[in-house]
Coordinates of C-alpha atoms and ligand atoms in Angstrom, one line a residue:
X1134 CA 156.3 77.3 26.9
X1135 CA 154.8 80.7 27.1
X1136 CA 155.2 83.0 29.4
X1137 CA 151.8 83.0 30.7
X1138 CA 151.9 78.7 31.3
X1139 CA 155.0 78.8 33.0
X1140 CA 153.7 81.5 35.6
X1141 CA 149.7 81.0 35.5
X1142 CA 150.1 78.9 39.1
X1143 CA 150.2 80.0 42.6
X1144 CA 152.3 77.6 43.9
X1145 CA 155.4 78.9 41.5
X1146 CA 155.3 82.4 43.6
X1147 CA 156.0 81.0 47.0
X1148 CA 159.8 81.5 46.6
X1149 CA 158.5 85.6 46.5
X1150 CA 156.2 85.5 48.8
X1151 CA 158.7 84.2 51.2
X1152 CA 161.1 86.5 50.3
X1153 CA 158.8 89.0 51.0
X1154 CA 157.6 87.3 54.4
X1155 CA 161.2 87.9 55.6
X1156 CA 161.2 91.3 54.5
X1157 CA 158.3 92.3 56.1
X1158 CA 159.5 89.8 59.3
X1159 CA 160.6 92.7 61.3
X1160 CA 158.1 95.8 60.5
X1161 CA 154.8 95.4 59.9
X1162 CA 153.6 97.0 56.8
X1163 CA 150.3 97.7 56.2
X1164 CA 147.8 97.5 52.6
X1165 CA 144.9 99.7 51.6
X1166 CA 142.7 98.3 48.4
X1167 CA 140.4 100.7 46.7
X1168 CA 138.3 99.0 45.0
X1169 CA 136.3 100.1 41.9
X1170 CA 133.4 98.7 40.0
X1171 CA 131.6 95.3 40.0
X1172 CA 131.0 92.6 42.1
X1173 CA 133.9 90.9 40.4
X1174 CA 136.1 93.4 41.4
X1175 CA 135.2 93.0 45.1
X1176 CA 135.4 89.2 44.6
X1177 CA 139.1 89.9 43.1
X1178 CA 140.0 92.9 45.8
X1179 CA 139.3 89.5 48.4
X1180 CA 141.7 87.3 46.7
X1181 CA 144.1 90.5 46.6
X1182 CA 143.6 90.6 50.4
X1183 CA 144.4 86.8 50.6
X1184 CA 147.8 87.3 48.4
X1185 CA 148.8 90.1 50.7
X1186 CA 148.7 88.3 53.6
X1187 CA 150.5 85.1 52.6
X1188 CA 153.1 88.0 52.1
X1189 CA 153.0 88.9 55.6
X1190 CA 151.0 92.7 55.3
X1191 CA 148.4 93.5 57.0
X1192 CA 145.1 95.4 56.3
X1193 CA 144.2 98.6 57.1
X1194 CA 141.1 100.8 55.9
X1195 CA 142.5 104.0 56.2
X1196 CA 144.4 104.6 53.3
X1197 CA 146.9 107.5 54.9
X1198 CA 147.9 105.0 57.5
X1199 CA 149.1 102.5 54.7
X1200 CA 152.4 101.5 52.9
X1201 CA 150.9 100.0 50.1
X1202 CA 148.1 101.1 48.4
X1203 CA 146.1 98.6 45.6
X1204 CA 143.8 100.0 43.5
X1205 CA 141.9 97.9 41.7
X1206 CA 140.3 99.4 38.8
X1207 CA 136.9 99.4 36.6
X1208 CA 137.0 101.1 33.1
X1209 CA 133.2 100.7 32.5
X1210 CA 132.3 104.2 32.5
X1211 CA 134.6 107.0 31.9
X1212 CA 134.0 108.3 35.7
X1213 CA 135.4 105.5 37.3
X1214 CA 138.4 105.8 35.2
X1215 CA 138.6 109.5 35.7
X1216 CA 138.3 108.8 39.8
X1217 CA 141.2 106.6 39.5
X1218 CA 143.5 109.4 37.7
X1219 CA 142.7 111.6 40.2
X1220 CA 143.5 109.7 43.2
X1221 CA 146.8 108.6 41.6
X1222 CA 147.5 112.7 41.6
X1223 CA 146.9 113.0 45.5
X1224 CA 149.4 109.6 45.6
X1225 CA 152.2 111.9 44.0
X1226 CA 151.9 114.0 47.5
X1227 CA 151.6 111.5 49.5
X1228 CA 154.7 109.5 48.1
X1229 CA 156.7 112.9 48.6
X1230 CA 156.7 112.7 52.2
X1231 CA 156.6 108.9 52.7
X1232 CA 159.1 107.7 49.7
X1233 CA 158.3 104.0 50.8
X1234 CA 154.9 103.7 49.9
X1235 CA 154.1 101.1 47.2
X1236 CA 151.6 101.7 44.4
X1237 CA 149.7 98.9 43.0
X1238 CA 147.7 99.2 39.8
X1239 CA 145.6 96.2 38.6
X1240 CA 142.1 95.2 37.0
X1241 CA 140.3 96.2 33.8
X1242 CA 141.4 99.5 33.7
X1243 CA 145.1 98.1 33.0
X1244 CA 143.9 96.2 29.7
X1245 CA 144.2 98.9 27.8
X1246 CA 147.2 99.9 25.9
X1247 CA 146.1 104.2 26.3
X1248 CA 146.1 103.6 29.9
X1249 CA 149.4 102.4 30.1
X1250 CA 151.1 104.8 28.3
X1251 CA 149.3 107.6 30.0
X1252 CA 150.5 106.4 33.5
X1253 CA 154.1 105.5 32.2
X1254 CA 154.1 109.5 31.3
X1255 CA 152.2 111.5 33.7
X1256 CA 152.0 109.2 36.9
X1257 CA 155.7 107.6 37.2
X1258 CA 155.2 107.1 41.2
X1259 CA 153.0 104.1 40.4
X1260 CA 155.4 100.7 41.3
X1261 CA 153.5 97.7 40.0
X1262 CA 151.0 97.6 37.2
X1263 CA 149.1 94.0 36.7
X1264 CA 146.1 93.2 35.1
X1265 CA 142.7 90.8 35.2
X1266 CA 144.2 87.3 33.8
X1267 CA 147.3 87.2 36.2
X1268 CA 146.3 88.6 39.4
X1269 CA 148.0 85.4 40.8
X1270 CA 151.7 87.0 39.9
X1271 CA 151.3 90.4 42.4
X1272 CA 154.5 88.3 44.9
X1273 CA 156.9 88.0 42.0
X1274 CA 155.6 91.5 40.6
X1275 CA 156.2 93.1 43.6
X1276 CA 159.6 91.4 44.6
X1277 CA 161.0 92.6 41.0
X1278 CA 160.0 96.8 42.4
X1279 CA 161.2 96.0 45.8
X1280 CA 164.8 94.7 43.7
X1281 CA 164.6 97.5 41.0
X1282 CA 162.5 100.3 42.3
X1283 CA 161.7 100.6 39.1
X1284 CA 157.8 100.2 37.8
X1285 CA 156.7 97.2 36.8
X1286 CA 153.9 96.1 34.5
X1287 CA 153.0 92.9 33.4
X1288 CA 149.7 93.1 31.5
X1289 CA 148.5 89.6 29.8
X1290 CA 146.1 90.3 26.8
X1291 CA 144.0 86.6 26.9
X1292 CA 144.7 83.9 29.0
X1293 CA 142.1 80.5 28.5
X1294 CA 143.0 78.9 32.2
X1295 CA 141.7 79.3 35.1
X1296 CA 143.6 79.8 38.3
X1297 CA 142.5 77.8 40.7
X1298 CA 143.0 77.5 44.7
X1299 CA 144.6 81.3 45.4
X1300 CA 144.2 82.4 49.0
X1301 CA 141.1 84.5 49.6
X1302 CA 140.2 86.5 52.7
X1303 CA 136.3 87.2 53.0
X1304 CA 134.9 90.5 54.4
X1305 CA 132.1 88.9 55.9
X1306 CA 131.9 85.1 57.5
X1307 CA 128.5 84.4 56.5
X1308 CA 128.1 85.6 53.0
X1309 CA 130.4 85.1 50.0
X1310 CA 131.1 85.7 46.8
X1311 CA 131.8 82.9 43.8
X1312 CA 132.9 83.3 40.2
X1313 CA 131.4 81.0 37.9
X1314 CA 132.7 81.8 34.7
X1315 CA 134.9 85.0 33.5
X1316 CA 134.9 86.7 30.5
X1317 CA 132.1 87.7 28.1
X1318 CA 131.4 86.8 24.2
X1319 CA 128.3 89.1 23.9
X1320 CA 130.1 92.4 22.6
X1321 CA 127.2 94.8 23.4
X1322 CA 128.2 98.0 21.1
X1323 CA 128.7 100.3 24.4
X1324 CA 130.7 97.8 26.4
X1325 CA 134.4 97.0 27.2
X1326 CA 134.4 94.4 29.2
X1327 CA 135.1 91.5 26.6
X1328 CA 138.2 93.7 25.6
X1329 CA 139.4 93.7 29.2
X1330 CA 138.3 90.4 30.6
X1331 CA 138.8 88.0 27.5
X1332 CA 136.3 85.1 26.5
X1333 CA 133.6 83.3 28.3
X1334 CA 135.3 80.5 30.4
X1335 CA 133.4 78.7 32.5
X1336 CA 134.7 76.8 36.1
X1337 CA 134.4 73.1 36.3
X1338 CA 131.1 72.6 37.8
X1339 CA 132.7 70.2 40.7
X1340 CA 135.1 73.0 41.4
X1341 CA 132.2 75.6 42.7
X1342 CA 130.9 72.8 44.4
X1343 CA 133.8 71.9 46.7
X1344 CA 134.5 75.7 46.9
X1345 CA 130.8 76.2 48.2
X1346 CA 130.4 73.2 50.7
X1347 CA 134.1 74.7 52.1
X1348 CA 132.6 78.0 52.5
X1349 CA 129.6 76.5 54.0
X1350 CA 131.6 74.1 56.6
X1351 CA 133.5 77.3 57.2
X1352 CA 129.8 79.4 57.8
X1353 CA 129.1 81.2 54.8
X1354 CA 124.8 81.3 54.9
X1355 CA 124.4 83.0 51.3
X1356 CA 126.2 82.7 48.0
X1357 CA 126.0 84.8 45.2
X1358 CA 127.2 83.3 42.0
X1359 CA 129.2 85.4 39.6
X1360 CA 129.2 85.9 35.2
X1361 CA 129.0 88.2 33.2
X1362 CA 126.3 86.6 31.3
X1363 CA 125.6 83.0 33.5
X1364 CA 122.7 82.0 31.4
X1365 CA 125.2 80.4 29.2
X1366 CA 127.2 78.8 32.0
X1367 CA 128.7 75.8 30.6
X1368 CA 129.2 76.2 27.1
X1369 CA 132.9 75.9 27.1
X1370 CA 132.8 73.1 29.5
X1371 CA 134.0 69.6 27.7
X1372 CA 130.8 68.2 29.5
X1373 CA 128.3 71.0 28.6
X1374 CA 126.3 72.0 32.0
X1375 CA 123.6 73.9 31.9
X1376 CA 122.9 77.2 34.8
X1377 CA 119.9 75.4 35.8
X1378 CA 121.4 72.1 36.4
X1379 CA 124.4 74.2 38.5
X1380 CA 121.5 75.6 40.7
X1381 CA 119.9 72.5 41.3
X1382 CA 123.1 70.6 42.8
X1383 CA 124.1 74.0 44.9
X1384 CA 120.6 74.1 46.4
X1385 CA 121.1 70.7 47.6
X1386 CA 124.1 71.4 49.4
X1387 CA 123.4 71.2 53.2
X1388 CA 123.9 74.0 55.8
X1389 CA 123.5 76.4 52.8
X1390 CA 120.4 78.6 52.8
X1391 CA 120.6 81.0 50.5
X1392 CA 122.1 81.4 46.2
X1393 CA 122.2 84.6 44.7
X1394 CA 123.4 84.9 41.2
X1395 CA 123.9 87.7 39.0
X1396 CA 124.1 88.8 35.8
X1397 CA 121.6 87.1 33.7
X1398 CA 121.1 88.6 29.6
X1399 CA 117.8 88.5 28.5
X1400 CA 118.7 86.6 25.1
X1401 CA 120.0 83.5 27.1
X1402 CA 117.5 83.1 30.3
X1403 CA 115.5 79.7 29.5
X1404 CA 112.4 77.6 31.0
X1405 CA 114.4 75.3 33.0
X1406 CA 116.0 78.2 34.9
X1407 CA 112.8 79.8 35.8
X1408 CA 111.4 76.3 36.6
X1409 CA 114.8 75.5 38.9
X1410 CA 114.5 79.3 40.7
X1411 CA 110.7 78.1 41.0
X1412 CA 111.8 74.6 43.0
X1413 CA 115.2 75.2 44.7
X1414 CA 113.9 76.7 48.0
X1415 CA 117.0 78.1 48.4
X1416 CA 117.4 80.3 44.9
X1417 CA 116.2 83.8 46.3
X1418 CA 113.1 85.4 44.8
X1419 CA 115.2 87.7 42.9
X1420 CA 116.8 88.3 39.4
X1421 CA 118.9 90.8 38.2
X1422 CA 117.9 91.6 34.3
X1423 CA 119.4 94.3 32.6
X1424 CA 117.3 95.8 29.8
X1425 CA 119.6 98.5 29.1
X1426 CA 117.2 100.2 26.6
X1427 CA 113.4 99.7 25.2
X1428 CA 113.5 100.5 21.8
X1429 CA 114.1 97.4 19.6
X1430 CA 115.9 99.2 17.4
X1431 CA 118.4 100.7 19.8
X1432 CA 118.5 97.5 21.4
X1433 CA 119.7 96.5 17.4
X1434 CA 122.6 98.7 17.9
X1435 CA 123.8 97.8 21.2
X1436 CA 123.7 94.2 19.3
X1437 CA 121.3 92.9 22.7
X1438 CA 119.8 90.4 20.6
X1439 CA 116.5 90.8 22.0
X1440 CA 113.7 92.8 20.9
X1441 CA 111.1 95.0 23.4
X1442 CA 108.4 92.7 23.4
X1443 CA 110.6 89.5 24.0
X1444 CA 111.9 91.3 27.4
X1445 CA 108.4 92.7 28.4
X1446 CA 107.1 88.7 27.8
X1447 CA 110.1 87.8 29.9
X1448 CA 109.2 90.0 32.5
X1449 CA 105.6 88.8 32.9
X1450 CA 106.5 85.3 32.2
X1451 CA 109.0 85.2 35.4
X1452 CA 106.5 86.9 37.1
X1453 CA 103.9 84.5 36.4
X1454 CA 106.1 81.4 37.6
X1455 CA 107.4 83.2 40.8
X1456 CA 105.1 86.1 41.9
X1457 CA 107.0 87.4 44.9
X1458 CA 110.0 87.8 42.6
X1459 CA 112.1 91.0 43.1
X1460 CA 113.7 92.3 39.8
X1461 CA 116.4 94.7 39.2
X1462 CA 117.8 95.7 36.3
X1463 CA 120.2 98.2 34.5
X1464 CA 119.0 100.8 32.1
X1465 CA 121.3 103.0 29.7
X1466 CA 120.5 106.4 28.6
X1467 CA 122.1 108.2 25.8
X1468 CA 123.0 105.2 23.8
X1469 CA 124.4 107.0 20.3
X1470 CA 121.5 107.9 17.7
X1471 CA 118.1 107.9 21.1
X1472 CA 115.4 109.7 19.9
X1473 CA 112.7 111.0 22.2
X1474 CA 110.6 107.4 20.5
X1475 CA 113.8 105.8 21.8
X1476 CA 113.3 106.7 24.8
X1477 CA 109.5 106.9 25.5
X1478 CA 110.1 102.9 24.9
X1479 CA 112.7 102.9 27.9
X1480 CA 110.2 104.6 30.0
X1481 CA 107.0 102.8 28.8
X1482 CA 109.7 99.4 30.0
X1483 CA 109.6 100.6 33.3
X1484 CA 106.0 101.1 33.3
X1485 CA 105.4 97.7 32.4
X1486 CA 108.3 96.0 34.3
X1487 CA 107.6 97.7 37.6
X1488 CA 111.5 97.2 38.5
X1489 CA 112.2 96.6 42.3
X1490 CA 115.8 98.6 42.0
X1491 CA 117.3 99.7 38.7
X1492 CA 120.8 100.9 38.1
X1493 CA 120.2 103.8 35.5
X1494 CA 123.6 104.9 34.2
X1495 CA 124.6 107.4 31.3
X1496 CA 126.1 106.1 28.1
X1497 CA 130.0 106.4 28.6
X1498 CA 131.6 106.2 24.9
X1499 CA 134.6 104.0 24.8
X1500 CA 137.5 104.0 23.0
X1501 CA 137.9 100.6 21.5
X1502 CA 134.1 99.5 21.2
X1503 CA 132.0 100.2 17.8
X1504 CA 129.4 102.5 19.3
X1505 CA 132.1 104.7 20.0
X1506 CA 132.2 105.2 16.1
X1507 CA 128.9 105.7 15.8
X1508 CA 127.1 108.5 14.3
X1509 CA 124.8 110.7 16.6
X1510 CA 126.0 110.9 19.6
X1511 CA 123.3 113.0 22.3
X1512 CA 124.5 116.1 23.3
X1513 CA 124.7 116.3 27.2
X1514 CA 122.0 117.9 27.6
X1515 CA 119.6 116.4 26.2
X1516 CA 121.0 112.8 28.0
X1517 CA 120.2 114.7 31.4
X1518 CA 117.4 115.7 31.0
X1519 CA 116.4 112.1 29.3
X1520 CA 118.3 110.6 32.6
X1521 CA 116.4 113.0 35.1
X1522 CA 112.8 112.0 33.4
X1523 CA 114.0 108.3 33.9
X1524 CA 114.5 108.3 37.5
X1525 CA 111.4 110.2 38.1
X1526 CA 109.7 107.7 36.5
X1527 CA 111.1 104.5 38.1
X1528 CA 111.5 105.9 41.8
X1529 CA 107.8 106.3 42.4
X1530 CA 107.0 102.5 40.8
X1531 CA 110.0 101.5 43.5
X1532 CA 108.4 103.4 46.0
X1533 CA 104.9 102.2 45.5
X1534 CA 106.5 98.2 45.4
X1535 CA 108.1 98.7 48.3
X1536 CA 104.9 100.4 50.4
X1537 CA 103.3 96.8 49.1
X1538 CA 105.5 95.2 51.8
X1539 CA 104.3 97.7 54.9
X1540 CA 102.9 95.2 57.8
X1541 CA 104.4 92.1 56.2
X1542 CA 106.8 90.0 58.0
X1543 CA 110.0 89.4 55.7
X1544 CA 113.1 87.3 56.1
X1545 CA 116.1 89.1 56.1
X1546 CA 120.0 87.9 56.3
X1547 CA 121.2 90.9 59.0
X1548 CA 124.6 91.9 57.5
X1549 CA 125.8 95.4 58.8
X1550 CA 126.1 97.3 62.0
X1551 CA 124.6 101.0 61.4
X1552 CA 124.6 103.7 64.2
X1553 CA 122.3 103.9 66.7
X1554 CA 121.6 99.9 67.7
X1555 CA 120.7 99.8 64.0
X1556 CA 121.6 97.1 61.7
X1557 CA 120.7 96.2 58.0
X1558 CA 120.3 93.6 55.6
X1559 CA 118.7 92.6 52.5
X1560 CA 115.2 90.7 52.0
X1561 CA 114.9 87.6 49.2
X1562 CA 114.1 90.4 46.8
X1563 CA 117.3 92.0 47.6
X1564 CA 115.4 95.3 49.1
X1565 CA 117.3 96.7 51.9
X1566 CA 116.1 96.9 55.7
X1567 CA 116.8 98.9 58.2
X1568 CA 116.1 97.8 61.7
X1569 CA 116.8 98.0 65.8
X1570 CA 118.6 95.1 66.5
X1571 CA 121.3 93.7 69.2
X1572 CA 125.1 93.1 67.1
X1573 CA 125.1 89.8 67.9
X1574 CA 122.5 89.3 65.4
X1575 CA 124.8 89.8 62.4
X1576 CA 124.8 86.4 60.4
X1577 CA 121.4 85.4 61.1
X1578 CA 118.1 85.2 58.9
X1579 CA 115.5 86.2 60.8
X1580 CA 111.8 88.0 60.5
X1581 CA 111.3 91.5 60.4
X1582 CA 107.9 92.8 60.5
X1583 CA 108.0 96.0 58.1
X1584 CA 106.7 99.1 59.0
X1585 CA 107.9 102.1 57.2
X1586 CA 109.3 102.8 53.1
X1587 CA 112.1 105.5 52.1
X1588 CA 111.7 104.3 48.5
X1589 CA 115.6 103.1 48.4
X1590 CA 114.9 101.4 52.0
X1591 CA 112.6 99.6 54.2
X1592 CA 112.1 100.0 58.1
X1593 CA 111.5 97.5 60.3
X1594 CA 110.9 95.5 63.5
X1595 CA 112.9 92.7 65.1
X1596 CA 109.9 89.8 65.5
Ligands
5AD273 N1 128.1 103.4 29.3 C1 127.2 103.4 30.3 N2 126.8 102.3 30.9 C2 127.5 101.1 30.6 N3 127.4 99.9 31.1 C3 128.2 99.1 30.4 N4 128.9 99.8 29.5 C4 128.5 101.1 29.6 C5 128.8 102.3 29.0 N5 129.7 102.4 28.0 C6 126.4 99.5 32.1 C7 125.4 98.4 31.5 C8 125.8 97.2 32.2 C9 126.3 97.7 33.5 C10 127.2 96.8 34.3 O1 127.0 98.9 33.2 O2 124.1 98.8 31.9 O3 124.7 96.3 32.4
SF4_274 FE1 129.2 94.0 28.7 FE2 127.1 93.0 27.3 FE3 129.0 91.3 28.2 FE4 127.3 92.5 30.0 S1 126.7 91.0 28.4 S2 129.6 92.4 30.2 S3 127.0 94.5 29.0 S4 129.2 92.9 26.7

């Protein structure tokens, strides 16, 4: 047996996490996780939560106040790696004065071989080093440091199962996150994340089931589904599912009332899911469709597998079948070898598309991916003023959307307490609204009748 099968269940850690348990029995020590990135990352920072608990910590948000700090990283862009290293160098300090504080490193970040070294050099104050495929070990990982003091890392390159049943704790009752498949076989040019988080695997569709009608029996209102790519849920499943069959059996799961999913690629959305986001009353009005650029031929290079005009048709065709459909989308700029035509595409995208949100980002070269080879890279700045023209063409289209809804009533799932008797939450389309409202209404759907637009934000009133 490998080491991966003989440690890839929970059950096998809860000689450490009692041994922890009594350690902690008669202090209680308190965690702080950072989390960086993606919505899988806060899905994973919950099941962190979860872990730490069965251990006996307890959570606190203020990181000064903590004895063990998690971060739990994203390597996407370069910035988010970069935030990381910094924060480790403020940890140095900190550790100084309070020589018991644990450091926990995990997520994609730790995948990569350059990382490691450079924290086994510069930052030696880190304790316990994990990655994505074996979050499930952090007891044993972290009995081994509190035995050796030493720093451990236990980094698995691939791992095909999937951990089942590990303890999560939510951070809200009423809305919850669930991964349907992990991993990603598309190997876009620019992107890391199939070197960090393996090959598409998909969850058995009877396990989201049962893990949704929990949630629900426990009060979760909304779910939002997580993949990479979950257009091609189901293709490693002995019993091939489709996304659109998935959809259809969660919307018919009582006491749910609203499904979210995100990410969908462009190459792999079909009929049947537009038709099953058309008749599941549940499936929100909204889709998240990155387009990342609109030239066909830089699309080419980022190996998207989908040409301008087959997006653009998308667009309208979704459109068509659904017209109160929000959708969002992310947009590179910079992408090795844009020209000014390059780009004029990108922008005349937007012009068409008339995107709801977008999530423009600059190209971050990566070591590791092939369009970190590639000839032509943009000088920076060039990409900033490219990046600059971008938002000032897609905030006014968001603006102008989002005036569209002044004086209509919307249904909206009130999620967070602001100041001032204000609380916010998100519309089908996934727009954010603002509104006076008691607390007590945190959890609920209910009406808001809109009456004022800050482009990123709507205003409203409590009907
Ligand atoms: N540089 C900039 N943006 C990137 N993304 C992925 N990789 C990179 C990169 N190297 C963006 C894509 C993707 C989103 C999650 O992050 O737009 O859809
Ligand atoms: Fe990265 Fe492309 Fe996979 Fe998305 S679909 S995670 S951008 S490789």
């Amino acid at each position: 047996m490998t080491k991966q099968s003989i440690n890839q269940n929970y059950e096998n850690q809860k000689y450490f996490i009692e041994k922890i348990r009594d350690i902690n029995e008669s202090v209680i020590k308190k965690f702080y996780i950072g989390t960086f990135g993606c919505q899988m990352n806060v899905r994973d920072s919950e099941t962190l939560h979860g872990i730490l608990s069965d251990m006996g910590f307890v959570e606190t948000k203020d990181e000064k106040d903590s004895d063990i700090i998690v971060y739990n990283t994203c390597c996407v862009r370069e910035n988010a790696e970069n935030k990381v290293f910094g924060n480790l160098g403020i940890l140095k300090n900190m550790k100084k004065y309070k020589p018991d504080l644990k450091i926990i490193l995990c997520g994609c970040m730790m995948q990569q071989d350059s990382i490691i070294e450079k924290i086994k050099s510069t930052y030696r104050h880190v304790d316990v080093i994990f990655g994505t495929f074996n979050i499930q070990r952090l007891p044993e990982l972290l009995y081994s440091n509190y035995e050796t003091n030493e720093m451990i890392i236990d980094v698995w390159q691939e791992h095909s199962e999937i951990v089942e049943d590990l303890p999560v704790i939510r951070e809200k009752k009423f809305k919850a996150s669930v991964n349907i498949m992990f991993g990603c076989n598309n190997f876009c040019t620019y992107c890391i994340v199939p070197y960090v988080r393996g090959r598409e695997r998909s969850r058995e569709k009877a396990d989201i089931i049962e893990e949704i009608k929990s949630l629900v029996s426990d009060g979760v209102k909304e779910i939002l589904l997580l993949g990479q790519n979950v257009n091609s849920y189901g293709n490693t499943l002995s019993e091939e599912t489709r996304f659109s069959e998935l959809l259809r059996d969660i919307n018919e799961i009582d006491g749910l009332e609203r499904i979210r999913f995100i990410t969908s690629h462009p190459k792999d959305l079909s009929d049947d899911l537009i038709l099953a986001m058309k008749e599941c009353n549940k499936v929100c009005a909204h889709l998240h469709l990155p387009f990342q650029s609109g030239s066909t031929e830089i699309l080419n290079k980022m190996n998207r597998r989908y040409s301008k005009e087959h997006y653009v048709n998308l667009v309208e065709n979704i459109r068509e079948a659904i017209p109160d459909i929000g959708i969002s989308t992310d947009i590179i700029v910079g992408f090795p070898g844009e020209s000014d035509e390059d780009f004029e595409d990108t922008l005349d995208v937007v012009r068409k598309c008339k995107f709801n949100s977008a999530f423009t980002f600059i190209y971050s070269k990566r070591t590791g991916t092939p369009a970190a080879k590639m000839d032509c890279q943009i000088p920076d700045d060039i990409v900033k003023s490219r990046f600059n023209k971008l938002l000032e063409t897609v905030n006014p289209i968001i603006y102008d959307i989002n005036h569209s809804f002044i004086g209509k009533t919307v249904k909206v799932l009130a999620e967070d307490k602001g100041s001032n008797n204000m609380v916010s939450g998100r519309t089908e389309q996934n727009t954010l609204v603002h509104f006076e409202a008691p607390e007590s209404i945190i959890g609920n759907i209910v009406d808001i009748k809109i009456n004022g637009n800050k482009t990123f934000y709507l205003t409203g009133e409590l009907i």
